[in-house]
Short mmCIF file of C-alpha atoms in Angstrom, two decimals:
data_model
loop_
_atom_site.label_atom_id
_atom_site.label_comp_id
_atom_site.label_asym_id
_atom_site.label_seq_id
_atom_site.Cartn_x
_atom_site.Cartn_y
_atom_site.Cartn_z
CA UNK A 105 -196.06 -117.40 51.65
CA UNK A 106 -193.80 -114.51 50.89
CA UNK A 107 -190.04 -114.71 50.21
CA UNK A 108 -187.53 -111.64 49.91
CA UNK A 109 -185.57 -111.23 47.02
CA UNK A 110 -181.94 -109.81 47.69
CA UNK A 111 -179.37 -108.15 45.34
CA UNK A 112 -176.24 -108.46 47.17
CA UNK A 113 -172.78 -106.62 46.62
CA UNK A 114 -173.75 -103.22 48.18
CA UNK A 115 -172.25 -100.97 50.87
CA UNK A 116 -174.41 -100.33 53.28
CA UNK A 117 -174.46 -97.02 54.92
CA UNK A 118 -176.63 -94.19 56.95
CA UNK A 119 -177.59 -94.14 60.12
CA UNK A 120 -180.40 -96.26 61.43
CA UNK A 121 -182.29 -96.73 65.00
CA UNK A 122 -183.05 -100.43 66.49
CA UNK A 123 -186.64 -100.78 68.16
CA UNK A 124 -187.50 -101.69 71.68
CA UNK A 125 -186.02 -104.91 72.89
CA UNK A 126 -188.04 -107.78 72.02
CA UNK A 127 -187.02 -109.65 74.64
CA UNK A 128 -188.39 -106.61 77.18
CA UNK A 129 -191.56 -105.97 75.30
CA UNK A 130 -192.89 -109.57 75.55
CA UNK A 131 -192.46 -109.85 79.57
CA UNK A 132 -193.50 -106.63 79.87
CA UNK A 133 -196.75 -107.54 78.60
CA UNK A 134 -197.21 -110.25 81.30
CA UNK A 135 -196.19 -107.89 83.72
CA UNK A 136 -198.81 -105.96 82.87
CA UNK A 137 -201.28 -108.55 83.75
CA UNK A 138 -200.37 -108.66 87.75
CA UNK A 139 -202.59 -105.58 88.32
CA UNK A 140 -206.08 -104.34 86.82
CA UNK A 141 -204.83 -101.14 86.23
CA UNK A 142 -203.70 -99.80 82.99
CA UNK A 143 -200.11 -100.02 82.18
CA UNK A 144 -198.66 -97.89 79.54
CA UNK A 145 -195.49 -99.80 77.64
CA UNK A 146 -193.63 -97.22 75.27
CA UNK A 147 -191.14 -97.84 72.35
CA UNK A 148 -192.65 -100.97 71.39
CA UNK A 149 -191.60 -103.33 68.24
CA UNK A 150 -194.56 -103.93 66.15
CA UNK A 151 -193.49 -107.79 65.35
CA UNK A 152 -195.43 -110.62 65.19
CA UNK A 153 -194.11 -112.06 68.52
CA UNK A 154 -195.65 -109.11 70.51
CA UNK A 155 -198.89 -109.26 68.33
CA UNK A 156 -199.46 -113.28 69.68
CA UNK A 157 -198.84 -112.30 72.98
CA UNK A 158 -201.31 -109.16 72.55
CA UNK A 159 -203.99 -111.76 71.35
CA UNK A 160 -203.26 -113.70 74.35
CA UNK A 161 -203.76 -111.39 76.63
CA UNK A 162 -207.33 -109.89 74.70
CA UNK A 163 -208.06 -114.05 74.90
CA UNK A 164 -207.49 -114.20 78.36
CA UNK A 165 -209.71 -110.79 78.90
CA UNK A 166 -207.72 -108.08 79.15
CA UNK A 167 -207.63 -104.95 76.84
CA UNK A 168 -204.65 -103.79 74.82
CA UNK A 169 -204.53 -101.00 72.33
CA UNK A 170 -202.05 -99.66 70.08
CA UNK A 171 -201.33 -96.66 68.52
CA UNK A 172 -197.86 -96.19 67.11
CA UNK A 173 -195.55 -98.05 68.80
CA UNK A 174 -196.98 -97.56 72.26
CA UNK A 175 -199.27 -100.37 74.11
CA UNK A 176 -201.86 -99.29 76.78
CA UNK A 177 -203.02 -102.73 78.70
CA UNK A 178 -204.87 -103.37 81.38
CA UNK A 179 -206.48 -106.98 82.65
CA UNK A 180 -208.92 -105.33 85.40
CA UNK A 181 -210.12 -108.91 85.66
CA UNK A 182 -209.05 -112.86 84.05
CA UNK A 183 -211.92 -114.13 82.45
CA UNK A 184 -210.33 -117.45 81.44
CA UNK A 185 -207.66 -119.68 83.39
CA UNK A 186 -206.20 -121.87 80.32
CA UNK A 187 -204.36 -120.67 77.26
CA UNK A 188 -205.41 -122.08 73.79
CA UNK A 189 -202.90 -124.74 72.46
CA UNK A 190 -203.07 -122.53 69.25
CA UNK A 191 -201.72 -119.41 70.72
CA UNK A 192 -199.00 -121.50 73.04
CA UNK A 193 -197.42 -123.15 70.06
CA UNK A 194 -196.58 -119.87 68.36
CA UNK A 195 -194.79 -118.82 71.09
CA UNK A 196 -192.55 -119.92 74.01
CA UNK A 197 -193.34 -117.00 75.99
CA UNK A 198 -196.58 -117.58 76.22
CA UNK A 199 -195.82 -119.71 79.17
CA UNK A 200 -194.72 -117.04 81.61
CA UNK A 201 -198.93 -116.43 81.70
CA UNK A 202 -198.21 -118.61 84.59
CA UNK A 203 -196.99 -115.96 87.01
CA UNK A 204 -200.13 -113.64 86.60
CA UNK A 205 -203.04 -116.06 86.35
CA UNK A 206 -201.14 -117.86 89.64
CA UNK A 207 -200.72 -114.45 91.46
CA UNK A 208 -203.97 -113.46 91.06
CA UNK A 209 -206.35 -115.93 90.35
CA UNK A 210 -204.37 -119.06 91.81
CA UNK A 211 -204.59 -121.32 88.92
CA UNK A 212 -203.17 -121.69 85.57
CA UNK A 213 -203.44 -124.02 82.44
CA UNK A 214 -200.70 -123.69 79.97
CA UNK A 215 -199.64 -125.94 76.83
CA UNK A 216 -196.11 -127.30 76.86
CA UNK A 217 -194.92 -124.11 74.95
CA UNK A 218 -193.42 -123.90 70.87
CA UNK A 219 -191.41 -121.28 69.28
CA UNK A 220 -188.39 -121.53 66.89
CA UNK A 221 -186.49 -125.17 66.67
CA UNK A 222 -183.41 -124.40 68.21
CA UNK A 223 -182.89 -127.37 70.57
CA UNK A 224 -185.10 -129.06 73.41
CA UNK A 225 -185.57 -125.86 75.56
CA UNK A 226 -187.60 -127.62 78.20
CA UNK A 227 -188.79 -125.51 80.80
CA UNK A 228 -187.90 -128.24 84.11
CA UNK A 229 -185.68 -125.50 85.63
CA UNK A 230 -189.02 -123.34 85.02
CA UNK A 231 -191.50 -125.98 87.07
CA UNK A 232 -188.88 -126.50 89.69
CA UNK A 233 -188.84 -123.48 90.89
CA UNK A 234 -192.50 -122.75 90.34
CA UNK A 235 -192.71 -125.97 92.36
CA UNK A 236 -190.83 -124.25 94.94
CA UNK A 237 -193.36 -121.33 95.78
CA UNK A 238 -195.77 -123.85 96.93
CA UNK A 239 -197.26 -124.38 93.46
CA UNK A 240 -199.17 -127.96 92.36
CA UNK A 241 -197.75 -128.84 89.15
CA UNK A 242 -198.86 -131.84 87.04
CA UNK A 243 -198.57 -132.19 83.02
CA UNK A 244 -201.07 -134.49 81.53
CA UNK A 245 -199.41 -135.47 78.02
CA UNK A 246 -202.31 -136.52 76.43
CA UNK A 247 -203.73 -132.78 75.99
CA UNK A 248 -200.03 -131.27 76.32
CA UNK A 249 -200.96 -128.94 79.42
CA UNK A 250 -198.96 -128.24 83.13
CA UNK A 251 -202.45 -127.53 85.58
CA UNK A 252 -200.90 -125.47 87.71
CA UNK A 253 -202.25 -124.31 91.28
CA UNK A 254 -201.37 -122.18 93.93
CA UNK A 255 -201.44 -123.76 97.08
CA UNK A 256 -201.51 -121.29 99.86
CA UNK A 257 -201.31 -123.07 102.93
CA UNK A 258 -198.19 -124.00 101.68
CA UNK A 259 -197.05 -120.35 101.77
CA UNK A 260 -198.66 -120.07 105.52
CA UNK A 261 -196.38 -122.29 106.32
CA UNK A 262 -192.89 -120.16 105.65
CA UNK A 263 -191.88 -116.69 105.40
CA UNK A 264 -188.93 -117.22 102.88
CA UNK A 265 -188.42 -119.14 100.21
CA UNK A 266 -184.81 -119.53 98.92
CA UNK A 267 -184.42 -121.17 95.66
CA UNK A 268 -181.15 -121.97 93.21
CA UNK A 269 -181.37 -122.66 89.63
CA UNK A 270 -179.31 -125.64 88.61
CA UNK A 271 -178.14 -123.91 85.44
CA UNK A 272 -178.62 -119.89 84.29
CA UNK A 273 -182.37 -119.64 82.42
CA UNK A 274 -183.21 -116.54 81.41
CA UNK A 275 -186.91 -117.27 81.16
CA UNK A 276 -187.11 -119.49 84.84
CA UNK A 277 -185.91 -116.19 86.04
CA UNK A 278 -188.11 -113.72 84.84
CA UNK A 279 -191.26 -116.10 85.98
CA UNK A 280 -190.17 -116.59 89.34
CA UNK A 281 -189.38 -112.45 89.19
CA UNK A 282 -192.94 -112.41 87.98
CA UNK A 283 -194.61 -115.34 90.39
CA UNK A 284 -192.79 -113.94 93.84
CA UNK A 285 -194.04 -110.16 93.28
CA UNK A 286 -197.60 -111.33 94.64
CA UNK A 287 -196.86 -114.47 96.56
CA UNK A 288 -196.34 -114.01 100.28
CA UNK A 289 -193.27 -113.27 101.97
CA UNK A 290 -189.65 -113.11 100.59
CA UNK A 291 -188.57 -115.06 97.65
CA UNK A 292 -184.42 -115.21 96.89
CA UNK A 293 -183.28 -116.63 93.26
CA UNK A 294 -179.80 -118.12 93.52
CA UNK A 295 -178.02 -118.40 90.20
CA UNK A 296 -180.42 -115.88 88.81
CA UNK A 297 -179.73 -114.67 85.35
CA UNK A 298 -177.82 -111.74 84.42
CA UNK A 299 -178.73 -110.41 81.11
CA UNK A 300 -180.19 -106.48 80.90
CA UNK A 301 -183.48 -107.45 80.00
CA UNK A 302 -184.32 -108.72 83.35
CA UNK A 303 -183.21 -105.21 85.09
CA UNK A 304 -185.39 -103.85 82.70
CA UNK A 305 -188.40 -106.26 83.78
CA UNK A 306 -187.41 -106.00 86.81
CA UNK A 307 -187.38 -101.53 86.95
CA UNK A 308 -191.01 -102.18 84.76
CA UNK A 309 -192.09 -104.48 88.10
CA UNK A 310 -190.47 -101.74 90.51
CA UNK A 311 -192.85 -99.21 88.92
CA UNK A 312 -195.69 -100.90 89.03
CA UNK A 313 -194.61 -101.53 93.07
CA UNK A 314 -193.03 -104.32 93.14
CA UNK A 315 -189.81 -104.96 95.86
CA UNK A 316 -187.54 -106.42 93.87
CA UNK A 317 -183.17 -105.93 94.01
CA UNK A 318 -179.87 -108.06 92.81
CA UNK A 319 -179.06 -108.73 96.13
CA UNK A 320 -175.40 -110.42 95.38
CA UNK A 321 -173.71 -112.32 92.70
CA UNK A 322 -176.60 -113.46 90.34
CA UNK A 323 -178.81 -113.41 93.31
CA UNK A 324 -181.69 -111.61 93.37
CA UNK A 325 -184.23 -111.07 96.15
CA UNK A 326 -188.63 -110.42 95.88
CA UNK A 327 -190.35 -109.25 98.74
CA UNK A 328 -194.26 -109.97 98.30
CA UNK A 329 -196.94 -107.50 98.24
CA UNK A 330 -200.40 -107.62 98.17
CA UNK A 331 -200.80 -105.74 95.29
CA UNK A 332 -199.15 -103.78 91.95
CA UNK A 333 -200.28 -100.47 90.23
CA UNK A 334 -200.15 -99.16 86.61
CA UNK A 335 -197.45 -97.64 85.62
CA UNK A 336 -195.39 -96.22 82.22
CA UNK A 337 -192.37 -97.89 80.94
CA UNK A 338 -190.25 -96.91 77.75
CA UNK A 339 -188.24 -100.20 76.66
CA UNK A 340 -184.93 -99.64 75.54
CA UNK A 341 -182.92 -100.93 72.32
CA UNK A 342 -182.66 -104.55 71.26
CA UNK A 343 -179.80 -105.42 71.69
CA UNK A 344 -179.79 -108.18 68.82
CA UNK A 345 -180.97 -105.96 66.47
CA UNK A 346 -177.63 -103.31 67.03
CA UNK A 347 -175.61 -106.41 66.35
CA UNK A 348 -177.35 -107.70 63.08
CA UNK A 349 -176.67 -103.71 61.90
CA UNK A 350 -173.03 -103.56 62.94
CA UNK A 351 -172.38 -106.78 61.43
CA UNK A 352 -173.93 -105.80 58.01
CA UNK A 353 -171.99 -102.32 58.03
CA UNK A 354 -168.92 -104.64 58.30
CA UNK A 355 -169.64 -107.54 56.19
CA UNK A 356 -169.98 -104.94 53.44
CA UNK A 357 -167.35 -103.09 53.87
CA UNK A 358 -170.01 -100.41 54.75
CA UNK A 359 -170.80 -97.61 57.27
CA UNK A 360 -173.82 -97.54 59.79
CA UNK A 361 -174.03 -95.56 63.10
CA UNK A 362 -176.46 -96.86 65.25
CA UNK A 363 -178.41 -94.62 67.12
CA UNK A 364 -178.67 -94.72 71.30
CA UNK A 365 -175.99 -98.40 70.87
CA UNK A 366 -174.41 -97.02 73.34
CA UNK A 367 -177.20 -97.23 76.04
CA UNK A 368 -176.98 -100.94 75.99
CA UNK A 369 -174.09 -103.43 76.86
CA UNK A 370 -172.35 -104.63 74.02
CA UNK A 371 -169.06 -105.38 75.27
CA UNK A 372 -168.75 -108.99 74.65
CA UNK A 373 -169.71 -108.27 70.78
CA UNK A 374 -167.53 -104.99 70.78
CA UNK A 375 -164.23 -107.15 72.21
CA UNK A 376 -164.40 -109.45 69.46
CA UNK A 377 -164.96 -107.24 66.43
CA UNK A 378 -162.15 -104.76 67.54
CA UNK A 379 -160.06 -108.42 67.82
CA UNK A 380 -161.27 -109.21 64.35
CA UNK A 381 -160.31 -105.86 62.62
CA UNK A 382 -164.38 -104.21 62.66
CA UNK A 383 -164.05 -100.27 63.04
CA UNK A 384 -165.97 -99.04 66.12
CA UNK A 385 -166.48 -95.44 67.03
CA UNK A 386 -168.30 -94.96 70.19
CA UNK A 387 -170.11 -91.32 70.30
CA UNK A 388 -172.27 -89.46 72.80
CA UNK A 389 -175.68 -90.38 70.62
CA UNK A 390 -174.74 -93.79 69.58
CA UNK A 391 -172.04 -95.84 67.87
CA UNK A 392 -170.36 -95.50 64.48
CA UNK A 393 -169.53 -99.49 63.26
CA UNK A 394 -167.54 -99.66 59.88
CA UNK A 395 -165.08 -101.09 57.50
CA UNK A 396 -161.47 -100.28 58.06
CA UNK A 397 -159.58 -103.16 56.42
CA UNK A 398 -158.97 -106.78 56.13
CA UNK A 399 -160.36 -109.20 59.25
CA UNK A 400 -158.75 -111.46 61.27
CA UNK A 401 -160.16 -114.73 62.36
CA UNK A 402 -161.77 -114.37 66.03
CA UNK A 403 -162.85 -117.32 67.66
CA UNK A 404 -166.15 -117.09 70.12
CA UNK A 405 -167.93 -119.18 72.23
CA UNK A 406 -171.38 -118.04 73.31
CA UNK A 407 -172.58 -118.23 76.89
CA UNK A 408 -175.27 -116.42 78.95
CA UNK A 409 -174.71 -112.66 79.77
CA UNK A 410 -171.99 -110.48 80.28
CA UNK A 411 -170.61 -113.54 77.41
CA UNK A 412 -170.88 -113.66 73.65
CA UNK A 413 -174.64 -114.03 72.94
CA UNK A 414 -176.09 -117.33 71.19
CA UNK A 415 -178.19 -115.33 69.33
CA UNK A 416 -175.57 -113.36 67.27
CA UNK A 417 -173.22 -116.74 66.65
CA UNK A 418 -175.22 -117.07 63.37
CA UNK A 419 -174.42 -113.41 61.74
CA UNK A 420 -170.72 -113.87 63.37
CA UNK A 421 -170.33 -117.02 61.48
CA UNK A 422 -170.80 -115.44 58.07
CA UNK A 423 -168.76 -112.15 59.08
CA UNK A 424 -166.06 -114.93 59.41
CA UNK A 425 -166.38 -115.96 56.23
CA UNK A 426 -164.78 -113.29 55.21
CA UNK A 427 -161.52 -112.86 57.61
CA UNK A 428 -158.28 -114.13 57.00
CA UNK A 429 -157.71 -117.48 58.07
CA UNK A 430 -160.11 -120.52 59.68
CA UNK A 431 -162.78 -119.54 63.26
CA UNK A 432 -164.61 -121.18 65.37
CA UNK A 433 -167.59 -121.19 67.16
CA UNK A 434 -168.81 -123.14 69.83
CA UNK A 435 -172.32 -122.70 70.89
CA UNK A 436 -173.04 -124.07 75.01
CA UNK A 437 -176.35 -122.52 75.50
CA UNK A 438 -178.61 -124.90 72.94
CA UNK A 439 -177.40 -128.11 72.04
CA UNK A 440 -178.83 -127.26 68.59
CA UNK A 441 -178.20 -124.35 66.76
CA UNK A 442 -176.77 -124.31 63.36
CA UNK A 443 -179.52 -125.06 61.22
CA UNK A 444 -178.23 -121.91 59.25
CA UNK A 445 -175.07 -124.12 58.57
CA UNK A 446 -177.04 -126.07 55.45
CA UNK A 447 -178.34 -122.95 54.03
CA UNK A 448 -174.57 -121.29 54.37
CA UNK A 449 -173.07 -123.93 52.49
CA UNK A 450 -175.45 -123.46 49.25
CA UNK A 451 -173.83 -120.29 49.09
CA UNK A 452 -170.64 -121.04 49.10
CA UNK A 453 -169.50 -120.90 52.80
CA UNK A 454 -166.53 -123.61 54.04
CA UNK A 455 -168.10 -124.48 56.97
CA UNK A 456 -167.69 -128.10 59.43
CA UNK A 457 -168.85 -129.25 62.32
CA UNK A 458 -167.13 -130.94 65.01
CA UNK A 459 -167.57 -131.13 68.81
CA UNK A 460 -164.55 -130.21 71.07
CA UNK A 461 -163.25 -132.05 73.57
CA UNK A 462 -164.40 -130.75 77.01
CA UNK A 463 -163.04 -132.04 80.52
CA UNK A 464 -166.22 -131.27 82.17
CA UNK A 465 -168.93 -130.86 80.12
CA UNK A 466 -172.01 -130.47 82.85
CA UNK A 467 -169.84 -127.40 83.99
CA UNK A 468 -169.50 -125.96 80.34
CA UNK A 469 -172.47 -126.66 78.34
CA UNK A 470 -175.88 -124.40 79.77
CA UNK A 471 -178.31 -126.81 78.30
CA UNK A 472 -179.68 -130.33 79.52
CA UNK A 473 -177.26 -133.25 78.43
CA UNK A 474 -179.92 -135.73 78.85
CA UNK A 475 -181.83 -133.94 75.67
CA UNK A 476 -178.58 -133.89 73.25
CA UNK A 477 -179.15 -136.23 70.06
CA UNK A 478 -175.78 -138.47 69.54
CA UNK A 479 -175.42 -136.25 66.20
CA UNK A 480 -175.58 -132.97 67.10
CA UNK A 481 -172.73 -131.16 66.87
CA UNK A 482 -171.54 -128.15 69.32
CA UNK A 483 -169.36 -126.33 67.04
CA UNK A 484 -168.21 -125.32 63.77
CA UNK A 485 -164.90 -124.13 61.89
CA UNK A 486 -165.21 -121.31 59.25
CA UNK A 487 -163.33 -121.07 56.56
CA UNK A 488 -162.18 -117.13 55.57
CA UNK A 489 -161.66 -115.65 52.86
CA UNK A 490 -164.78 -116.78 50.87
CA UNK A 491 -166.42 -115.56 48.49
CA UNK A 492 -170.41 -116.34 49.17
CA UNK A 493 -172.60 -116.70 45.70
CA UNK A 494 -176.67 -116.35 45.21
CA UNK A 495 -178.94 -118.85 45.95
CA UNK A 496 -182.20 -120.07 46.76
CA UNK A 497 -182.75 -120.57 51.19
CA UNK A 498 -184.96 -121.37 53.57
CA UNK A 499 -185.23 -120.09 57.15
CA UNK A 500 -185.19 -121.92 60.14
CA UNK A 501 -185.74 -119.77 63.21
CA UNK A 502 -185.46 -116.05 63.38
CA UNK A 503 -181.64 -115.48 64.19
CA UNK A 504 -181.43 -117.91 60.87
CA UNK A 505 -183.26 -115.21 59.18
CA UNK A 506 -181.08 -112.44 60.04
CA UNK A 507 -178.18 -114.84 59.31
CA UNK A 508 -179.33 -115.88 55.81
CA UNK A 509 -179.94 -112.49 55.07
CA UNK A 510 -176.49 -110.88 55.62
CA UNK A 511 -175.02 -113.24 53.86
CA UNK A 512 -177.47 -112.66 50.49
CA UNK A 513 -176.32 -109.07 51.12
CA UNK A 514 -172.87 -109.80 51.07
CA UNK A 515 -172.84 -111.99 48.04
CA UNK A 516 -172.76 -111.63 44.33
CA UNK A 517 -176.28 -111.96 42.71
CA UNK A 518 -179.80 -112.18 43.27
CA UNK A 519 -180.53 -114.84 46.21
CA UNK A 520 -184.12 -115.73 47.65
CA UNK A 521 -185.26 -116.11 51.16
CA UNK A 522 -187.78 -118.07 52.08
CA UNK A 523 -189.30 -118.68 55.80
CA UNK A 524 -189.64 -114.77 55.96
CA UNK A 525 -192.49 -115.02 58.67
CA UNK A 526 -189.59 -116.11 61.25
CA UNK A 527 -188.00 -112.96 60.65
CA UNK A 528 -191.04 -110.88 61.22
CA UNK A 529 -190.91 -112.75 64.95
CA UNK A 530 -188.56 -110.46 65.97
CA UNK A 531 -187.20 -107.76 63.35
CA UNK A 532 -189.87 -104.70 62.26
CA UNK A 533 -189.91 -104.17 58.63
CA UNK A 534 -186.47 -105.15 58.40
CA UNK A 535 -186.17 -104.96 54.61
CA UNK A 536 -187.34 -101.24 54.49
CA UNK A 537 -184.55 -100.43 56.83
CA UNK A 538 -182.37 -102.31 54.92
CA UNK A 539 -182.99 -100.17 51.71
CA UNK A 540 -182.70 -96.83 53.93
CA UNK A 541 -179.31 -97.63 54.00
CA UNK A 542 -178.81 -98.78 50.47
CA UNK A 543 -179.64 -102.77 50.36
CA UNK A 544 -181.50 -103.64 47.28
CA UNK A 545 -184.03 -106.14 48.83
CA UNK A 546 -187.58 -106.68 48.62
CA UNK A 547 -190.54 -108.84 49.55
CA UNK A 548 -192.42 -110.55 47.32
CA UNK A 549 -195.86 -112.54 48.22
CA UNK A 550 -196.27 -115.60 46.26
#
């Protein structure tokens, strides 16, 4: 077990670059496995979440090497059909192995998938419109596997499919991207995700020769072939790690540019710092974010993209700790996601939950009503003007991580951070880029 040990009360300041999206670099691997030629993947993050899905792949019998922060992979041929439970519960991703081992080999076996407790996260909206394409599905809960198979008679027997998601996924979306590339005919996704990271899939899947185009309003439209090619893809910036950075320049009272921010789309995050007092200077390289005076309480409410991202609700809660007055936050994507809350509170923070009263809550709230526990709560209220204190936390999930350690950085004291192996999930040596810009952390194995 390691822990980090963090001396808060420091400015942070420099300049910094983010790595390559993690939320590209994981489906880029599984694109890579819908041809048996080699696909080069450039600007990778060297995280832990991108090493599981590497030993996936190698399990499954493809190749992947890496030198730097570049992947070469290439699965000339499956040599198994069924992922190990072991490797499945690590990750949730490790269910979009669906789409390649379908496409090519017609059959896949994949454990009911893990990853970080934030919330049910079934993946229904997932099988329904795997279900869709002509696909067998059954899940046999005694071993915890869907036995999926392609049935291609099935396909014979149309030359379009046309399927809507009930509510956005981001993860349905990329499958069926992924599924419909080799499957025959035209596939069209109705109330298909926004965010970036599916262009970017999407231009990866293009490359490789796929037919794939946004078609209309969160529509988006597949045209089958009969085969893909290698090809070489350079991932751009995370987008969650920019916002974890400009959030620590601000929460104290730093100064941090950012380089190449300004190649990704941060305008629902940029809106509501500028509302909350956060200095932003946009330049032709990057983006300057800084300290300029008191802040003002902003209230957000995530939602899927072009809205304010779950996954920075966490660092946004403790940058409100600190502005004049009381926020909120209401989260609609997960019906549980302030586990940070707990760990907040030991330092200090004036934080309650509550749930707001909403006409039509189907309409509002992105996940499955059916899965919300009668306790959960769907918001909080932060009390500004605080003044956090050390202490000892634990981490929950990885955006928890980045959470718990922004506020240790902008508190008086030492504080220690345990649960660090959810922050390697998504953030490269995030501590030694910390102290490049003047944080006095470390990490200490027990």
């Amino acid at each position: 077990m390691e822990k980090l040990i963090v001396n808060g009360g420091k400015k942070l300041k420099g300049n910094i670059f983010v790595s390559g999206a993690k939320n590209v670099a994981l489906k880029a691997l599984v694109a890579a496995c819908l041809t048996d030629e080699k696909v080069i993947i450039k600007n990778i993050p060297l995280i832990s979440d991108f090493m599981v899905m590497v030993a996936i792949i190698r399990e499954l019998g493809g190749e992947v090497r890496i030198e730097d922060h570049i992947a070469t992979v290439q699965m000339k041929k499956f040599k198994k059909k069924k992922i190990s439970l072991d490797e499945g519960a690590k990750i949730r991703t490790s269910a979009m192995f669906m789409a390649p081992l379908l496409a090519r080999m017609g059959f896949a076996v994949i454990p009911n998938p893990g990853g970080c407790r934030i919330g049910a996260r079934p993946i229904d909206r997932t099988i329904k419109g795997i279900k869709a394409l002509g696909v067998n599905v059954r899940y046999n809960s005694k071993d915890g596997y869907f036995y999926l198979r392609r049935d291609e008679n099935k396909e014979k027997e149309w030359k379009k499919v046309i399927h809507k998601f009930d509510k956005s996924t981001h993860t349905g979306t990329e499958i069926m991207i992924l599924a419909s590339t080799l499957f025959n005919g035209e596939t069209v996704l109705k109330n298909a995700a926004e965010e970036p990271e599916i262009d970017e899939l999407i231009n990866l899947l293009t490359a490789m020769g796929a037919v794939i185009a946004r078609t209309g309003r969160r529509e988006i439209t597949i045209d089958g072939v009969s085969k893909l090619h290698g090809a070489t893809f350079t991932i751009g910036p995370d987008r969650n790690e920019i916002v974890t950075f400009a959030i620590a320049a601000i929460l104290t009272k730093g100064d941090i540019f950012v380089k190449d921010a300004h190649s990704v789309d941060l305008e629902a995050l940029v809106e509501k710092l500028e509302s909350a007092g956060g200095g932003i200077e946009r330049r032709r390289d990057g983006i300057r974010f800084f300290y300029k005076g008191p802040l003002r309480k902003t209230d957000v409410s995530t939602s899927f993209y072009p809205g304010f991202m779950t996954d920075w609700q966490g660092p946004w809660a403790v940058l409100m700790t600190k502005a004049l007055g009381e926020s909120m936050i209401h989260e609609t994507i997960y019906e549980s996601r302030f586990g940070y809350v707990k760990e907040l509170r030991k330092m200090g923070a004036g934080i309650s939950f509550f749930n707001p009263k909403i006409d039509d809550p189907e309409k509002i709230y992105n996940f499955n009503l059916a899965d919300r526990v009668p306790d959960y709560y769907h918001a909080i209220r932060v009390k500004g003007q605080t003044k956090l204190h050390n202490a000892v936390v634990e981490i929950s999930d990885l955006r928890a991580g980045a959470t718990l350690v922004l506020a240790a950085l902008s508190s008086q004291g030492e504080s220690v951070v345990f649960g660090v192996e959810h922050l390697d999930r998504g953030y490269e040596k995030f501590e030694e880029r910390l102290r490049s810009l003047g944080a006095r952390i470390k990490r200490i194995k027990n």
